[in-house]
Amino acid sequence: ADGGLNASASDSIVARRPALTIDKTGPEKIYQNKQATYEITVRNTGNGVARDTVVEDMLPAGSTYVSSQGGNLSGNTVVWNLGNLQPDESRTMSVVVRAGNSNMRNVARASAYCAEAVSDEVLTTVAGIPEILLEVVDINPPIPVGGSVVYEITATNQGSAPGTNILITCDLEDTMEFVECGGATTGSHSGAKVSFAALPSLAPGAKAKWTVRVKAVAAGDVRFTVQMNTDQLGRNVTETEA
């Protein structure tokens, strides 16, 4: 002011704000109907308290909720109410789901008062696997010399994906004489071996059957041996009927 009068005043303000980060981990691949565990870590990297922090995990479509660490299931979302998260404080939680028959996209989201919401996701490939059961039975044994018996061969896919190129071969002993064969694919006979053309595909839950009729040419304790292979197996499965 006039006369050289002069006065000043100052004050300082420290601005504080919370800042959230989220990191989600889980399996890259899993088989159908198996359990997958996902871990979620939330951290406050800011210099202010993250008030009323909430973490939400949206369950993947087609999956089934199994359990969670401290979370509550609401519809298809697991919710964790973490309360206040101090600067540099972190929390880790987990959720377990059972895979369906399609790939899973699992998204987690974290939010708090005065903090920008953040999210992270994990993509899990869900794979099926064929599991072919081989069974061989003889119909109405025992038989007299000169009589015939039918061996019934059944392949059942107990797995969750189609089996491909199912190949069936049978070995006869010298007490047997080939009569005829039939079933899901065309069969042929050469010497002591019966071979069937490959079955292109066997769906989950499906069965395929083949039959081989042989004549008893000599008395004895005989064995009828069947071998099966598929694209997925790589080596033979052997079943023997006495």
PDB file of N, CA, C and O in Angstrom, residues 136-152 172 175-181 211-217 222-224 241-242:
ATOM      1  N   VAL A 136     -14.359-106.475 -24.800  1.00  0.00           N
ATOM      2  CA  VAL A 136     -14.541-107.652 -25.649  1.00  0.00           C
ATOM      3  C   VAL A 136     -15.233-108.745 -24.838  1.00  0.00           C
ATOM      4  O   VAL A 136     -14.779-109.066 -23.733  1.00  0.00           O
ATOM      5  N   VAL A 137     -16.319-109.282 -25.368  1.00  0.00           N
ATOM      6  CA  VAL A 137     -17.027-110.384 -24.704  1.00  0.00           C
ATOM      7  C   VAL A 137     -17.363-111.448 -25.741  1.00  0.00           C
ATOM      8  O   VAL A 137     -17.553-111.147 -26.926  1.00  0.00           O
ATOM      9  N   ASP A 138     -17.432-112.716 -25.285  1.00  0.00           N
ATOM     10  CA  ASP A 138     -17.889-113.791 -26.152  1.00  0.00           C
ATOM     11  C   ASP A 138     -19.345-114.115 -25.801  1.00  0.00           C
ATOM     12  O   ASP A 138     -19.727-114.133 -24.630  1.00  0.00           O
ATOM     13  N   ILE A 139     -20.150-114.344 -26.815  1.00  0.00           N
ATOM     14  CA  ILE A 139     -21.580-114.559 -26.628  1.00  0.00           C
ATOM     15  C   ILE A 139     -21.865-116.057 -26.488  1.00  0.00           C
ATOM     16  O   ILE A 139     -21.513-116.854 -27.359  1.00  0.00           O
ATOM     17  N   ASN A 140     -22.486-116.433 -25.361  1.00  0.00           N
ATOM     18  CA  ASN A 140     -22.922-117.810 -25.084  1.00  0.00           C
ATOM     19  C   ASN A 140     -21.799-118.839 -25.129  1.00  0.00           C
ATOM     20  O   ASN A 140     -21.903-119.871 -25.808  1.00  0.00           O
ATOM     21  N   PRO A 141     -20.687-118.607 -24.417  1.00  0.00           N
ATOM     22  CA  PRO A 141     -19.690-119.682 -24.310  1.00  0.00           C
ATOM     23  C   PRO A 141     -20.141-120.672 -23.231  1.00  0.00           C
ATOM     24  O   PRO A 141     -21.048-120.343 -22.452  1.00  0.00           O
ATOM     25  N   PRO A 142     -19.527-121.861 -23.067  1.00  0.00           N
ATOM     26  CA  PRO A 142     -18.516-122.434 -23.970  1.00  0.00           C
ATOM     27  C   PRO A 142     -19.185-123.095 -25.175  1.00  0.00           C
ATOM     28  O   PRO A 142     -20.400-123.248 -25.208  1.00  0.00           O
ATOM     29  N   ILE A 143     -18.360-123.498 -26.130  1.00  0.00           N
ATOM     30  CA  ILE A 143     -18.894-124.136 -27.336  1.00  0.00           C
ATOM     31  C   ILE A 143     -18.174-125.462 -27.576  1.00  0.00           C
ATOM     32  O   ILE A 143     -17.018-125.631 -27.197  1.00  0.00           O
ATOM     33  N   PRO A 144     -18.864-126.402 -28.228  1.00  0.00           N
ATOM     34  CA  PRO A 144     -18.204-127.679 -28.560  1.00  0.00           C
ATOM     35  C   PRO A 144     -17.330-127.529 -29.794  1.00  0.00           C
ATOM     36  O   PRO A 144     -17.491-126.590 -30.578  1.00  0.00           O
ATOM     37  N   VAL A 145     -16.387-128.436 -29.946  1.00  0.00           N
ATOM     38  CA  VAL A 145     -15.574-128.460 -31.154  1.00  0.00           C
ATOM     39  C   VAL A 145     -16.496-128.614 -32.358  1.00  0.00           C
ATOM     40  O   VAL A 145     -17.426-129.426 -32.360  1.00  0.00           O
ATOM     41  N   GLY A 146     -16.285-127.786 -33.339  1.00  0.00           N
ATOM     42  CA  GLY A 146     -17.151-127.764 -34.510  1.00  0.00           C
ATOM     43  C   GLY A 146     -18.224-126.699 -34.442  1.00  0.00           C
ATOM     44  O   GLY A 146     -18.830-126.351 -35.454  1.00  0.00           O
ATOM     45  N   GLY A 147     -18.478-126.185 -33.266  1.00  0.00           N
ATOM     46  CA  GLY A 147     -19.446-125.109 -33.106  1.00  0.00           C
ATOM     47  C   GLY A 147     -18.796-123.745 -33.322  1.00  0.00           C
ATOM     48  O   GLY A 147     -17.581-123.636 -33.525  1.00  0.00           O
ATOM     49  N   SER A 148     -19.586-122.689 -33.278  1.00  0.00           N
ATOM     50  CA  SER A 148     -19.045-121.335 -33.484  1.00  0.00           C
ATOM     51  C   SER A 148     -19.470-120.416 -32.350  1.00  0.00           C
ATOM     52  O   SER A 148     -20.475-120.650 -31.669  1.00  0.00           O
ATOM     53  N   VAL A 149     -18.689-119.352 -32.156  1.00  0.00           N
ATOM     54  CA  VAL A 149     -18.954-118.369 -31.114  1.00  0.00           C
ATOM     55  C   VAL A 149     -18.720-116.982 -31.696  1.00  0.00           C
ATOM     56  O   VAL A 149     -17.879-116.811 -32.578  1.00  0.00           O
ATOM     57  N   VAL A 150     -19.491-116.018 -31.206  1.00  0.00           N
ATOM     58  CA  VAL A 150     -19.357-114.639 -31.652  1.00  0.00           C
ATOM     59  C   VAL A 150     -18.665-113.828 -30.560  1.00  0.00           C
ATOM     60  O   VAL A 150     -19.068-113.861 -29.392  1.00  0.00           O
ATOM     61  N   TYR A 151     -17.623-113.109 -30.962  1.00  0.00           N
ATOM     62  CA  TYR A 151     -16.965-112.158 -30.070  1.00  0.00           C
ATOM     63  C   TYR A 151     -17.472-110.765 -30.407  1.00  0.00           C
ATOM     64  O   TYR A 151     -17.446-110.353 -31.572  1.00  0.00           O
ATOM     65  N   GLU A 152     -17.947-110.055 -29.383  1.00  0.00           N
ATOM     66  CA  GLU A 152     -18.481-108.705 -29.572  1.00  0.00           C
ATOM     67  C   GLU A 152     -17.475-107.697 -29.032  1.00  0.00           C
ATOM     68  O   GLU A 152     -17.076-107.763 -27.874  1.00  0.00           O
ATOM     69  N   LEU A 172      -6.392-114.365 -33.961  1.00  0.00           N
ATOM     70  CA  LEU A 172      -6.982-115.678 -33.703  1.00  0.00           C
ATOM     71  C   LEU A 172      -5.884-116.672 -33.356  1.00  0.00           C
ATOM     72  O   LEU A 172      -4.763-116.591 -33.893  1.00  0.00           O
ATOM     73  N   THR A 175      -6.570-122.709 -32.678  1.00  0.00           N
ATOM     74  CA  THR A 175      -7.763-123.507 -32.351  1.00  0.00           C
ATOM     75  C   THR A 175      -9.027-122.865 -32.900  1.00  0.00           C
ATOM     76  O   THR A 175     -10.128-123.378 -32.682  1.00  0.00           O
ATOM     77  N   MET A 176      -8.897-121.710 -33.572  1.00  0.00           N
ATOM     78  CA  MET A 176     -10.040-120.976 -34.108  1.00  0.00           C
ATOM     79  C   MET A 176      -9.971-120.946 -35.630  1.00  0.00           C
ATOM     80  O   MET A 176      -8.888-120.898 -36.218  1.00  0.00           O
ATOM     81  N   GLU A 177     -11.144-120.902 -36.238  1.00  0.00           N
ATOM     82  CA  GLU A 177     -11.238-120.744 -37.688  1.00  0.00           C
ATOM     83  C   GLU A 177     -12.198-119.604 -37.993  1.00  0.00           C
ATOM     84  O   GLU A 177     -13.331-119.605 -37.519  1.00  0.00           O
ATOM     85  N   PHE A 178     -11.747-118.629 -38.754  1.00  0.00           N
ATOM     86  CA  PHE A 178     -12.576-117.468 -39.067  1.00  0.00           C
ATOM     87  C   PHE A 178     -13.811-117.871 -39.863  1.00  0.00           C
ATOM     88  O   PHE A 178     -13.734-118.676 -40.791  1.00  0.00           O
ATOM     89  N   VAL A 179     -14.958-117.272 -39.471  1.00  0.00           N
ATOM     90  CA  VAL A 179     -16.211-117.518 -40.182  1.00  0.00           C
ATOM     91  C   VAL A 179     -16.705-116.242 -40.858  1.00  0.00           C
ATOM     92  O   VAL A 179     -16.888-116.194 -42.076  1.00  0.00           O
ATOM     93  N   GLU A 180     -16.903-115.173 -40.083  1.00  0.00           N
ATOM     94  CA  GLU A 180     -17.397-113.914 -40.641  1.00  0.00           C
ATOM     95  C   GLU A 180     -17.157-112.780 -39.650  1.00  0.00           C
ATOM     96  O   GLU A 180     -16.867-113.017 -38.459  1.00  0.00           O
ATOM     97  N   CYS A 181     -17.289-111.544 -40.136  1.00  0.00           N
ATOM     98  CA  CYS A 181     -17.148-110.381 -39.261  1.00  0.00           C
ATOM     99  C   CYS A 181     -18.027-109.260 -39.794  1.00  0.00           C
ATOM    100  O   CYS A 181     -18.452-109.265 -40.953  1.00  0.00           O
ATOM    101  N   THR A 211     -18.279-107.303 -34.581  1.00  0.00           N
ATOM    102  CA  THR A 211     -18.401-108.715 -34.195  1.00  0.00           C
ATOM    103  C   THR A 211     -17.501-109.569 -35.080  1.00  0.00           C
ATOM    104  O   THR A 211     -17.273-109.255 -36.258  1.00  0.00           O
ATOM    105  N   VAL A 212     -16.994-110.633 -34.492  1.00  0.00           N
ATOM    106  CA  VAL A 212     -16.205-111.631 -35.222  1.00  0.00           C
ATOM    107  C   VAL A 212     -16.730-113.005 -34.819  1.00  0.00           C
ATOM    108  O   VAL A 212     -16.789-113.325 -33.622  1.00  0.00           O
ATOM    109  N   ARG A 213     -17.126-113.807 -35.798  1.00  0.00           N
ATOM    110  CA  ARG A 213     -17.572-115.176 -35.533  1.00  0.00           C
ATOM    111  C   ARG A 213     -16.445-116.140 -35.912  1.00  0.00           C
ATOM    112  O   ARG A 213     -15.887-116.052 -37.013  1.00  0.00           O
ATOM    113  N   VAL A 214     -16.132-117.046 -34.990  1.00  0.00           N
ATOM    114  CA  VAL A 214     -15.100-118.053 -35.252  1.00  0.00           C
ATOM    115  C   VAL A 214     -15.651-119.443 -34.942  1.00  0.00           C
ATOM    116  O   VAL A 214     -16.585-119.600 -34.145  1.00  0.00           O
ATOM    117  N   LYS A 215     -15.056-120.432 -35.588  1.00  0.00           N
ATOM    118  CA  LYS A 215     -15.419-121.834 -35.374  1.00  0.00           C
ATOM    119  C   LYS A 215     -14.351-122.505 -34.537  1.00  0.00           C
ATOM    120  O   LYS A 215     -13.154-122.258 -34.725  1.00  0.00           O
ATOM    121  N   ALA A 216     -14.767-123.319 -33.589  1.00  0.00           N
ATOM    122  CA  ALA A 216     -13.820-124.063 -32.762  1.00  0.00           C
ATOM    123  C   ALA A 216     -13.365-125.301 -33.529  1.00  0.00           C
ATOM    124  O   ALA A 216     -14.180-126.166 -33.865  1.00  0.00           O
ATOM    125  N   VAL A 217     -12.062-125.374 -33.805  1.00  0.00           N
ATOM    126  CA  VAL A 217     -11.544-126.512 -34.577  1.00  0.00           C
ATOM    127  C   VAL A 217     -10.786-127.501 -33.698  1.00  0.00           C
ATOM    128  O   VAL A 217     -10.456-128.600 -34.149  1.00  0.00           O
ATOM    129  N   VAL A 222      -8.634-121.219 -25.020  1.00  0.00           N
ATOM    130  CA  VAL A 222      -8.243-120.336 -26.117  1.00  0.00           C
ATOM    131  C   VAL A 222      -8.362-118.871 -25.714  1.00  0.00           C
ATOM    132  O   VAL A 222      -9.064-118.528 -24.765  1.00  0.00           O
ATOM    133  N   ARG A 223      -7.684-118.022 -26.477  1.00  0.00           N
ATOM    134  CA  ARG A 223      -7.699-116.575 -26.248  1.00  0.00           C
ATOM    135  C   ARG A 223      -8.004-115.847 -27.553  1.00  0.00           C
ATOM    136  O   ARG A 223      -7.404-116.150 -28.590  1.00  0.00           O
ATOM    137  N   PHE A 224      -8.917-114.888 -27.457  1.00  0.00           N
ATOM    138  CA  PHE A 224      -9.238-114.009 -28.581  1.00  0.00           C
ATOM    139  C   PHE A 224      -8.730-112.625 -28.203  1.00  0.00           C
ATOM    140  O   PHE A 224      -9.173-112.037 -27.221  1.00  0.00           O
ATOM    141  N   GLU A 241     -10.023-111.916 -24.444  1.00  0.00           N
ATOM    142  CA  GLU A 241     -11.156-112.665 -23.903  1.00  0.00           C
ATOM    143  C   GLU A 241     -10.806-114.147 -23.898  1.00  0.00           C
ATOM    144  O   GLU A 241     -10.388-114.710 -24.910  1.00  0.00           O
ATOM    145  N   ALA A 242     -10.978-114.802 -22.741  1.00  0.00           N
ATOM    146  CA  ALA A 242     -10.673-116.229 -22.613  1.00  0.00           C
ATOM    147  C   ALA A 242     -11.901-117.048 -23.003  1.00  0.00           C
ATOM    148  O   ALA A 242     -13.003-116.739 -22.553  1.00  0.00           O
TER     149      ALA A 242
END
